[in-house]
Amino acid sequence: MKNILYYGDNLDILRRYVKNESVDLVYLDPPFNSNTNYNVLFAEKDGSRAASQIRAFSDTWTWTGESESVFAELVIGGGKVADAMQAFRTFLGPCDLLAYLVMMAPRLVELRRVMKPTASIYLHCDPTASHYLKLLMDAVFGNGNYLNEIIWCYDTGGRSTNSFPRKHDVILRYGKTSSVSFYYDNVALPRDPSTMHESVVADEEGRKYQRNIKAGKEYRYYLDKGVLPNDWWIDIQALNPAAKERLGYPTQKPEALLERIIAASSNPGDVVLDPFCGCGTTIATAQKLGRRWIGIDITHLAITLMKERLKDTFGEAAAFEVIGEPVSVPDAARLAESDPYQFQWWALGLVGARPVEQKKGADMGIDGRIVFQGDKLGVFESVILSVKAGHAGAAHVRDLKGVLEREKAAIGVLISMQEPTAPMKTEAVTAGFHESDMWGKKYPRLQLLTVAELLAGKKVEMPPIRQVDATFKKAPKATKKAGGQKALG
């Protein structure tokens, strides 16, 4: 099976593309916070957060007519899930939390379908909704298949002054059946002899152990066997703002957390699925640990970020296919018509540009930006981009020329669906050239690119970025982990 990155609604993707009993491990971290927009903050070259940001997605778990329709389908379907949903409605009434549970229910049902009998699922959530999700998981998977409520503790972020600080997440672990794979040796921690009163002795083969005798029976605790972490994890900290692996994604989880989960519940070659992939920590960690993977996300911004992360971390070693992105001009036209913002993010991703959201009250005109090393050390230049999903004309070229001057940018690029007209080309030529003494070349200061040209592989004419990656923050290179894995029988 190929590694696959899907763009689209995960419910639709699961139903259309993922086969029954084909997945060994599911991890999901679905967003829920009814008062917050989740923003992706791209670090500026000086490390600041303030200047450019874009809403990757807003929390859309709100009660709507669609929620009512899905609720009806769940109830009509009958069974434990229907019983749970009716109980939730009686208790909560129509509200955002109920909408969240209504949207999660069919996704959990589909995730159970695609899991192998030996597979397990880890649902990552915060205490706001964990108790409701646990009941829903009981309904979908059966309370007999509940395995763990893992408490992930950390000490980063702000602290409350009127309540005990909330410094933990909840990870609910369930199996599809009672035959769940678990790999003790992969996640066991070194045993500390000082935690037991007995002295260390060796058996007939020379293996060191401590023993404990209860009711006349000897129990041996071998030092090389190690001991499993408890279900409260305090040894893995959340990412701090200066962490090397941080990519600027607000809900990003540390790779160490996913390493423990993936190592505990899968073997090299197994298939790991993350239906809310975000910035791709699950798939990057799965790739590093030699697993096959499936990632799904509903925004082109996240898909672009994941592609960049995989390329930066693994290079050509990360072979994967992207399904759901436009691969032809008609595909792009349909996306432009149905969702201009997604089209904009997708088009910017084709040239490696970061999206830009203008500050409130600022002049419009910049949809994306690429930063490259200037002729002098420590000096950076910008390429600014404007994307037109609809009609583009000479007026748009003149507007971009004005923005180019205002921003003192080196190069401006207009990306459009249709071929530029003669007046557009004339207007672009009058902008002149950007000259690079370091590279001894001239680059057109205002460039017109079509989607067809980008799909054919044409790039922005500009000096090399020279590894100064201020467009998307680069992920660190991967380091392979050695060692085989053995399942407990």
Tab-separated table of N, CA, C and O in Angstrom, residues 89-135:
chain	number	residue	atom	x	y	z
A	89	ARG	N	-28.862	14.331	23.629
A	89	ARG	CA	-29.779	15.425	23.279
A	89	ARG	C	-30.707	15.744	24.441
A	89	ARG	O	-31.012	16.919	24.706
A	90	THR	N	-31.162	14.712	25.123
A	90	THR	CA	-32.033	14.939	26.277
A	90	THR	C	-31.304	15.742	27.349
A	90	THR	O	-31.867	16.659	27.964
A	91	PHE	N	-30.044	15.426	27.538
A	91	PHE	CA	-29.269	16.079	28.594
A	91	PHE	C	-28.765	17.465	28.186
A	91	PHE	O	-28.844	18.428	28.948
A	92	LEU	N	-28.242	17.571	26.954
A	92	LEU	CA	-27.600	18.807	26.521
A	92	LEU	C	-28.521	19.753	25.774
A	92	LEU	O	-28.357	20.973	25.830
A	93	GLY	N	-29.487	19.191	25.029
A	93	GLY	CA	-30.271	20.017	24.123
A	93	GLY	C	-29.430	20.384	22.915
A	93	GLY	O	-28.210	20.166	22.876
A	94	PRO	N	-30.052	20.966	21.867
A	94	PRO	CA	-29.280	21.385	20.687
A	94	PRO	C	-28.286	22.489	21.060
A	94	PRO	O	-28.673	23.568	21.483
A	95	CYS	N	-27.009	22.208	20.941
A	95	CYS	CA	-25.966	23.167	21.302
A	95	CYS	C	-24.695	22.788	20.555
A	95	CYS	O	-24.643	21.772	19.865
A	96	ASP	N	-23.656	23.607	20.718
A	96	ASP	CA	-22.411	23.351	19.997
A	96	ASP	C	-21.770	22.025	20.395
A	96	ASP	O	-21.232	21.309	19.555
A	97	LEU	N	-21.841	21.686	21.681
A	97	LEU	CA	-21.246	20.432	22.125
A	97	LEU	C	-21.985	19.246	21.516
A	97	LEU	O	-21.360	18.265	21.088
A	98	LEU	N	-23.306	19.324	21.448
A	98	LEU	CA	-24.063	18.243	20.810
A	98	LEU	C	-23.710	18.154	19.325
A	98	LEU	O	-23.585	17.053	18.779
A	99	ALA	N	-23.534	19.309	18.665
A	99	ALA	CA	-23.136	19.308	17.255
A	99	ALA	C	-21.798	18.598	17.078
A	99	ALA	O	-21.592	17.839	16.123
A	100	TYR	N	-20.888	18.842	18.007
A	100	TYR	CA	-19.581	18.185	17.969
A	100	TYR	C	-19.743	16.670	18.066
A	100	TYR	O	-19.153	15.912	17.290
A	101	LEU	N	-20.549	16.216	19.002
A	101	LEU	CA	-20.770	14.782	19.186
A	101	LEU	C	-21.485	14.181	17.982
A	101	LEU	O	-21.180	13.055	17.567
A	102	VAL	N	-22.426	14.922	17.413
A	102	VAL	CA	-23.150	14.448	16.229
A	102	VAL	C	-22.197	14.297	15.046
A	102	VAL	O	-22.275	13.326	14.281
A	103	MET	N	-21.281	15.241	14.874
A	103	MET	CA	-20.330	15.149	13.770
A	103	MET	C	-19.273	14.063	14.013
A	103	MET	O	-18.786	13.438	13.075
A	104	MET	N	-18.917	13.833	15.276
A	104	MET	CA	-17.908	12.819	15.578
A	104	MET	C	-18.451	11.401	15.431
A	104	MET	O	-17.715	10.486	15.044
A	105	ALA	N	-19.709	11.192	15.741
A	105	ALA	CA	-20.263	9.834	15.788
A	105	ALA	C	-20.086	9.064	14.476
A	105	ALA	O	-19.540	7.948	14.485
A	106	PRO	N	-20.534	9.579	13.328
A	106	PRO	CA	-20.358	8.797	12.102
A	106	PRO	C	-18.893	8.602	11.731
A	106	PRO	O	-18.532	7.589	11.116
A	107	ARG	N	-18.033	9.531	12.104
A	107	ARG	CA	-16.606	9.385	11.817
A	107	ARG	C	-16.014	8.253	12.644
A	107	ARG	O	-15.206	7.457	12.147
A	108	LEU	N	-16.403	8.159	13.908
A	108	LEU	CA	-15.922	7.059	14.743
A	108	LEU	C	-16.441	5.717	14.238
A	108	LEU	O	-15.722	4.710	14.276
A	109	VAL	N	-17.684	5.685	13.760
A	109	VAL	CA	-18.236	4.452	13.190
A	109	VAL	C	-17.406	4.019	11.980
A	109	VAL	O	-17.073	2.836	11.831
A	110	GLU	N	-17.057	4.977	11.107
A	110	GLU	CA	-16.245	4.645	9.935
A	110	GLU	C	-14.833	4.222	10.331
A	110	GLU	O	-14.257	3.318	9.725
A	111	LEU	N	-14.276	4.862	11.347
A	111	LEU	CA	-12.937	4.485	11.795
A	111	LEU	C	-12.932	3.067	12.340
A	111	LEU	O	-11.987	2.298	12.105
A	112	ARG	N	-13.980	2.702	13.060
A	112	ARG	CA	-14.073	1.322	13.546
A	112	ARG	C	-14.126	0.346	12.370
A	112	ARG	O	-13.487	-0.715	12.402
A	113	ARG	N	-14.863	0.712	11.324
A	113	ARG	CA	-14.979	-0.174	10.153
A	113	ARG	C	-13.628	-0.445	9.500
A	113	ARG	O	-13.335	-1.577	9.103
A	114	VAL	N	-12.785	0.580	9.392
A	114	VAL	CA	-11.523	0.416	8.665
A	114	VAL	C	-10.435	-0.224	9.531
A	114	VAL	O	-9.382	-0.610	9.019
A	115	MET	N	-10.667	-0.344	10.830
A	115	MET	CA	-9.659	-0.928	11.721
A	115	MET	C	-9.634	-2.449	11.612
A	115	MET	O	-10.676	-3.098	11.513
A	116	LYS	N	-8.425	-3.018	11.638
A	116	LYS	CA	-8.287	-4.464	11.710
A	116	LYS	C	-8.751	-4.962	13.080
A	116	LYS	O	-8.808	-4.179	14.035
A	117	PRO	N	-9.066	-6.245	13.219
A	117	PRO	CA	-9.482	-6.769	14.530
A	117	PRO	C	-8.435	-6.546	15.619
A	117	PRO	O	-8.770	-6.430	16.797
A	118	THR	N	-7.158	-6.469	15.242
A	118	THR	CA	-6.082	-6.275	16.219
A	118	THR	C	-5.735	-4.799	16.438
A	118	THR	O	-4.821	-4.482	17.204
A	119	ALA	N	-6.445	-3.903	15.768
A	119	ALA	CA	-6.096	-2.482	15.808
A	119	ALA	C	-6.619	-1.801	17.062
A	119	ALA	O	-7.553	-2.271	17.725
A	120	SER	N	-5.996	-0.664	17.375
A	120	SER	CA	-6.485	0.184	18.456
A	120	SER	C	-6.608	1.604	17.951
A	120	SER	O	-6.027	1.976	16.930
A	121	ILE	N	-7.389	2.410	18.674
A	121	ILE	CA	-7.627	3.799	18.314
A	121	ILE	C	-7.318	4.675	19.524
A	121	ILE	O	-7.686	4.329	20.653
A	122	TYR	N	-6.615	5.776	19.304
A	122	TYR	CA	-6.288	6.755	20.343
A	122	TYR	C	-6.979	8.064	19.983
A	122	TYR	O	-6.647	8.683	18.968
A	123	LEU	N	-7.942	8.472	20.794
A	123	LEU	CA	-8.663	9.728	20.573
A	123	LEU	C	-8.146	10.770	21.552
A	123	LEU	O	-8.307	10.642	22.767
A	124	HIS	N	-7.526	11.824	21.017
A	124	HIS	CA	-6.898	12.870	21.828
A	124	HIS	C	-7.893	14.014	22.000
A	124	HIS	O	-8.446	14.528	21.030
A	125	CYS	N	-8.142	14.411	23.241
A	125	CYS	CA	-9.113	15.477	23.495
A	125	CYS	C	-8.744	16.205	24.782
A	125	CYS	O	-7.836	15.797	25.511
A	126	ASP	N	-9.449	17.300	25.057
A	126	ASP	CA	-9.218	17.986	26.328
A	126	ASP	C	-10.383	17.682	27.270
A	126	ASP	O	-11.402	17.124	26.859
A	127	PRO	N	-10.244	18.024	28.552
A	127	PRO	CA	-11.280	17.641	29.520
A	127	PRO	C	-12.647	18.279	29.276
A	127	PRO	O	-13.635	17.861	29.873
A	128	THR	N	-12.728	19.263	28.379
A	128	THR	CA	-14.020	19.893	28.077
A	128	THR	C	-15.032	18.889	27.564
A	128	THR	O	-16.215	18.951	27.888
A	129	ALA	N	-14.567	17.955	26.735
A	129	ALA	CA	-15.501	17.023	26.104
A	129	ALA	C	-15.137	15.565	26.322
A	129	ALA	O	-15.833	14.685	25.823
A	130	SER	N	-14.081	15.267	27.072
A	130	SER	CA	-13.593	13.893	27.158
A	130	SER	C	-14.616	12.943	27.760
A	130	SER	O	-14.713	11.781	27.350
A	131	HIS	N	-15.387	13.407	28.742
A	131	HIS	CA	-16.341	12.511	29.399
A	131	HIS	C	-17.488	12.139	28.461
A	131	HIS	O	-17.995	11.020	28.509
A	132	TYR	N	-17.880	13.090	27.586
A	132	TYR	CA	-18.915	12.765	26.594
A	132	TYR	C	-18.344	11.849	25.513
A	132	TYR	O	-19.010	10.906	25.062
A	133	LEU	N	-17.127	12.120	25.094
A	133	LEU	CA	-16.515	11.295	24.063
A	133	LEU	C	-16.291	9.864	24.556
A	133	LEU	O	-16.381	8.914	23.772
A	134	LYS	N	-16.021	9.708	25.835
A	134	LYS	CA	-15.831	8.361	26.371
A	134	LYS	C	-17.122	7.551	26.271
A	134	LYS	O	-17.103	6.367	25.892
A	135	LEU	N	-18.233	8.182	26.557
A	135	LEU	CA	-19.520	7.497	26.410
A	135	LEU	C	-19.799	7.163	24.949
A	135	LEU	O	-20.309	6.092	24.623
